[in-house]
Amino acid sequence: MSAVRSHRDLLVWQKAMDIAVATYALTRSYPRDELFGLTSQSRRAAASIAANIAEGYGRASKSAYLNFLRIARGSLKELETHLILAERVGLAPPQTAEPLLEQADELGRMLPASSRACRAAPPTDVPPRSAT
């Protein structure tokens, strides 16, 4: 197992990026009049998942990372809601939305596992911020 040098090495971030890419692909088929509705909301929620994982990791503090993992989980639930709504109103056929919802379920299990792993990890040696 290789060392994590960046948020890009985190499997949870990689899966979140896959979901964002799949969300962009799915929403391309939405009608133009949804551009500022479900298309935009779904894309923002999907991008927010990976972005929050990266931002939390970049803060270099366990408590910040845990907080951003919680925010990412909220964005994931938001995306799931948008996908289900898109199915219900006929924007996304089940055969296109279901695989994405399955990916979301997997990521939904990974985020709490990442939180548990973070809590269990020994404290890191983060240099103190200089007073300027």
PDB file of C-alpha atoms in Angstrom:
ATOM      1  CA  MET A   1       0.000   0.000   0.000  1.00  0.00           C
ATOM      2  CA  SER A   2       1.488   3.301  -1.049  1.00  0.00           C
ATOM      3  CA  ALA A   3       1.572   6.408   1.088  1.00  0.00           C
ATOM      4  CA  VAL A   4      -0.995   9.130   0.613  1.00  0.00           C
ATOM      5  CA  ARG A   5       0.839  12.201  -0.626  1.00  0.00           C
ATOM      6  CA  SER A   6      -2.151  14.167  -1.839  1.00  0.00           C
ATOM      7  CA  HIS A   7      -5.933  14.176  -1.779  1.00  0.00           C
ATOM      8  CA  ARG A   8      -5.678  12.721  -5.298  1.00  0.00           C
ATOM      9  CA  ASP A   9      -4.323   9.522  -3.757  1.00  0.00           C
ATOM     10  CA  LEU A  10      -7.474   9.038  -1.677  1.00  0.00           C
ATOM     11  CA  LEU A  11      -9.825   6.392  -3.089  1.00  0.00           C
ATOM     12  CA  VAL A  12     -12.795   8.291  -1.670  1.00  0.00           C
ATOM     13  CA  TRP A  13     -11.791  11.402  -3.655  1.00  0.00           C
ATOM     14  CA  GLN A  14     -11.246   9.337  -6.822  1.00  0.00           C
ATOM     15  CA  LYS A  15     -14.732   7.799  -6.492  1.00  0.00           C
ATOM     16  CA  ALA A  16     -16.220  11.244  -5.895  1.00  0.00           C
ATOM     17  CA  MET A  17     -14.552  12.489  -9.081  1.00  0.00           C
ATOM     18  CA  ASP A  18     -15.992   9.510 -10.993  1.00  0.00           C
ATOM     19  CA  ILE A  19     -19.458  10.464  -9.748  1.00  0.00           C
ATOM     20  CA  ALA A  20     -18.945  14.083 -10.812  1.00  0.00           C
ATOM     21  CA  VAL A  21     -17.878  13.021 -14.305  1.00  0.00           C
ATOM     22  CA  ALA A  22     -20.851  10.648 -14.596  1.00  0.00           C
ATOM     23  CA  THR A  23     -23.206  13.379 -13.384  1.00  0.00           C
ATOM     24  CA  TYR A  24     -21.956  15.776 -16.056  1.00  0.00           C
ATOM     25  CA  ALA A  25     -22.446  13.064 -18.684  1.00  0.00           C
ATOM     26  CA  LEU A  26     -25.971  12.271 -17.497  1.00  0.00           C
ATOM     27  CA  THR A  27     -27.105  15.887 -17.269  1.00  0.00           C
ATOM     28  CA  ARG A  28     -25.970  16.605 -20.847  1.00  0.00           C
ATOM     29  CA  SER A  29     -29.138  14.779 -21.931  1.00  0.00           C
ATOM     30  CA  TYR A  30     -31.416  16.992 -19.813  1.00  0.00           C
ATOM     31  CA  PRO A  31     -33.517  19.520 -21.727  1.00  0.00           C
ATOM     32  CA  ARG A  32     -32.123  23.013 -22.187  1.00  0.00           C
ATOM     33  CA  ASP A  33     -34.860  24.525 -20.012  1.00  0.00           C
ATOM     34  CA  GLU A  34     -33.345  22.605 -17.069  1.00  0.00           C
ATOM     35  CA  LEU A  35     -29.940  24.262 -17.487  1.00  0.00           C
ATOM     36  CA  PHE A  36     -30.497  26.496 -14.448  1.00  0.00           C
ATOM     37  CA  GLY A  37     -32.568  23.892 -12.597  1.00  0.00           C
ATOM     38  CA  LEU A  38     -31.662  20.257 -12.057  1.00  0.00           C
ATOM     39  CA  THR A  39     -28.734  20.338 -14.461  1.00  0.00           C
ATOM     40  CA  SER A  40     -26.939  23.069 -12.550  1.00  0.00           C
ATOM     41  CA  GLN A  41     -27.953  21.824  -9.100  1.00  0.00           C
ATOM     42  CA  SER A  42     -26.890  18.234  -9.841  1.00  0.00           C
ATOM     43  CA  ARG A  43     -23.541  19.304 -11.248  1.00  0.00           C
ATOM     44  CA  ARG A  44     -22.822  21.633  -8.340  1.00  0.00           C
ATOM     45  CA  ALA A  45     -23.688  18.974  -5.763  1.00  0.00           C
ATOM     46  CA  ALA A  46     -21.551  16.369  -7.563  1.00  0.00           C
ATOM     47  CA  ALA A  47     -18.551  18.690  -7.875  1.00  0.00           C
ATOM     48  CA  SER A  48     -18.937  19.723  -4.253  1.00  0.00           C
ATOM     49  CA  ILE A  49     -18.422  16.175  -2.991  1.00  0.00           C
ATOM     50  CA  ALA A  50     -14.888  15.832  -4.381  1.00  0.00           C
ATOM     51  CA  ALA A  51     -14.075  19.483  -3.708  1.00  0.00           C
ATOM     52  CA  ASN A  52     -14.949  19.188  -0.024  1.00  0.00           C
ATOM     53  CA  ILE A  53     -12.892  16.018   0.378  1.00  0.00           C
ATOM     54  CA  ALA A  54      -9.920  17.819  -1.206  1.00  0.00           C
ATOM     55  CA  GLU A  55     -10.413  20.995   0.808  1.00  0.00           C
ATOM     56  CA  GLY A  56     -10.689  19.125   4.095  1.00  0.00           C
ATOM     57  CA  TYR A  57      -7.582  17.111   3.332  1.00  0.00           C
ATOM     58  CA  GLY A  58      -5.745  20.268   2.385  1.00  0.00           C
ATOM     59  CA  ARG A  59      -6.505  21.909   5.728  1.00  0.00           C
ATOM     60  CA  ALA A  60      -4.028  19.495   7.356  1.00  0.00           C
ATOM     61  CA  SER A  61      -6.054  19.113  10.520  1.00  0.00           C
ATOM     62  CA  LYS A  62      -8.016  16.108  11.593  1.00  0.00           C
ATOM     63  CA  SER A  63     -10.997  18.123  12.813  1.00  0.00           C
ATOM     64  CA  ALA A  64     -11.186  20.158   9.593  1.00  0.00           C
ATOM     65  CA  TYR A  65     -10.949  17.022   7.452  1.00  0.00           C
ATOM     66  CA  LEU A  66     -13.728  15.350   9.449  1.00  0.00           C
ATOM     67  CA  ASN A  67     -15.920  18.425   9.079  1.00  0.00           C
ATOM     68  CA  PHE A  68     -15.404  18.570   5.318  1.00  0.00           C
ATOM     69  CA  LEU A  69     -16.135  14.835   5.022  1.00  0.00           C
ATOM     70  CA  ARG A  70     -19.498  15.561   6.702  1.00  0.00           C
ATOM     71  CA  ILE A  71     -20.140  18.374   4.233  1.00  0.00           C
ATOM     72  CA  ALA A  72     -19.227  16.048   1.342  1.00  0.00           C
ATOM     73  CA  ARG A  73     -21.723  13.512   2.669  1.00  0.00           C
ATOM     74  CA  GLY A  74     -24.413  16.199   2.690  1.00  0.00           C
ATOM     75  CA  SER A  75     -23.596  17.094  -0.920  1.00  0.00           C
ATOM     76  CA  LEU A  76     -23.831  13.413  -1.825  1.00  0.00           C
ATOM     77  CA  LYS A  77     -27.312  13.196  -0.305  1.00  0.00           C
ATOM     78  CA  GLU A  78     -28.270  16.337  -2.211  1.00  0.00           C
ATOM     79  CA  LEU A  79     -27.067  14.768  -5.464  1.00  0.00           C
ATOM     80  CA  GLU A  80     -28.984  11.553  -4.752  1.00  0.00           C
ATOM     81  CA  THR A  81     -32.139  13.609  -4.236  1.00  0.00           C
ATOM     82  CA  HIS A  82     -31.629  15.444  -7.538  1.00  0.00           C
ATOM     83  CA  LEU A  83     -31.097  12.139  -9.365  1.00  0.00           C
ATOM     84  CA  ILE A  84     -34.221  10.569  -7.897  1.00  0.00           C
ATOM     85  CA  LEU A  85     -36.218  13.681  -8.742  1.00  0.00           C
ATOM     86  CA  ALA A  86     -34.852  13.626 -12.308  1.00  0.00           C
ATOM     87  CA  GLU A  87     -36.047  10.028 -12.600  1.00  0.00           C
ATOM     88  CA  ARG A  88     -39.473  10.830 -11.177  1.00  0.00           C
ATOM     89  CA  VAL A  89     -40.108  13.765 -13.522  1.00  0.00           C
ATOM     90  CA  GLY A  90     -38.825  11.871 -16.562  1.00  0.00           C
ATOM     91  CA  LEU A  91     -35.548  13.712 -17.164  1.00  0.00           C
ATOM     92  CA  ALA A  92     -33.357  10.685 -16.464  1.00  0.00           C
ATOM     93  CA  PRO A  93     -34.443   7.199 -17.485  1.00  0.00           C
ATOM     94  CA  PRO A  94     -33.858   4.642 -14.706  1.00  0.00           C
ATOM     95  CA  GLN A  95     -31.244   2.791 -16.774  1.00  0.00           C
ATOM     96  CA  THR A  96     -29.069   5.915 -16.803  1.00  0.00           C
ATOM     97  CA  ALA A  97     -29.705   7.153 -13.263  1.00  0.00           C
ATOM     98  CA  GLU A  98     -29.536   3.815 -11.435  1.00  0.00           C
ATOM     99  CA  PRO A  99     -25.826   3.117 -12.075  1.00  0.00           C
ATOM    100  CA  LEU A 100     -25.022   6.590 -10.773  1.00  0.00           C
ATOM    101  CA  LEU A 101     -27.199   6.026  -7.698  1.00  0.00           C
ATOM    102  CA  GLU A 102     -25.318   2.756  -7.099  1.00  0.00           C
ATOM    103  CA  GLN A 103     -22.022   4.641  -7.250  1.00  0.00           C
ATOM    104  CA  ALA A 104     -23.490   7.156  -4.789  1.00  0.00           C
ATOM    105  CA  ASP A 105     -24.454   4.316  -2.425  1.00  0.00           C
ATOM    106  CA  GLU A 106     -20.886   3.010  -2.538  1.00  0.00           C
ATOM    107  CA  LEU A 107     -19.456   6.457  -1.844  1.00  0.00           C
ATOM    108  CA  GLY A 108     -22.052   6.892   0.894  1.00  0.00           C
ATOM    109  CA  ARG A 109     -20.505   3.901   2.661  1.00  0.00           C
ATOM    110  CA  MET A 110     -16.952   5.086   2.018  1.00  0.00           C
ATOM    111  CA  LEU A 111     -17.345   8.559   3.538  1.00  0.00           C
ATOM    112  CA  PRO A 112     -18.212   7.363   7.075  1.00  0.00           C
ATOM    113  CA  ALA A 113     -15.472   4.717   6.782  1.00  0.00           C
ATOM    114  CA  SER A 114     -13.014   7.497   5.891  1.00  0.00           C
ATOM    115  CA  SER A 115     -14.192   9.454   8.934  1.00  0.00           C
ATOM    116  CA  ARG A 116     -13.674   6.439  11.189  1.00  0.00           C
ATOM    117  CA  ALA A 117     -10.197   5.841   9.747  1.00  0.00           C
ATOM    118  CA  CYS A 118      -9.295   9.482  10.270  1.00  0.00           C
ATOM    119  CA  ARG A 119     -10.464   9.421  13.890  1.00  0.00           C
ATOM    120  CA  ALA A 120      -8.487   6.221  14.535  1.00  0.00           C
ATOM    121  CA  ALA A 121      -5.274   7.500  12.930  1.00  0.00           C
ATOM    122  CA  PRO A 122      -2.537   8.799  15.200  1.00  0.00           C
ATOM    123  CA  PRO A 123      -2.180  12.569  15.323  1.00  0.00           C
ATOM    124  CA  THR A 124       0.076  13.973  12.630  1.00  0.00           C
ATOM    125  CA  ASP A 125       2.897  16.341  13.254  1.00  0.00           C
ATOM    126  CA  VAL A 126       1.550  19.547  11.756  1.00  0.00           C
ATOM    127  CA  PRO A 127       3.936  22.438  12.235  1.00  0.00           C
ATOM    128  CA  PRO A 128       2.400  25.290  14.207  1.00  0.00           C
ATOM    129  CA  ARG A 129       1.399  28.371  12.264  1.00  0.00           C
ATOM    130  CA  SER A 130       3.728  31.266  12.719  1.00  0.00           C
ATOM    131  CA  ALA A 131       2.311  34.352  14.351  1.00  0.00           C
ATOM    132  CA  THR A 132       2.509  37.169  11.848  1.00  0.00           C
TER     133      THR A 132
END
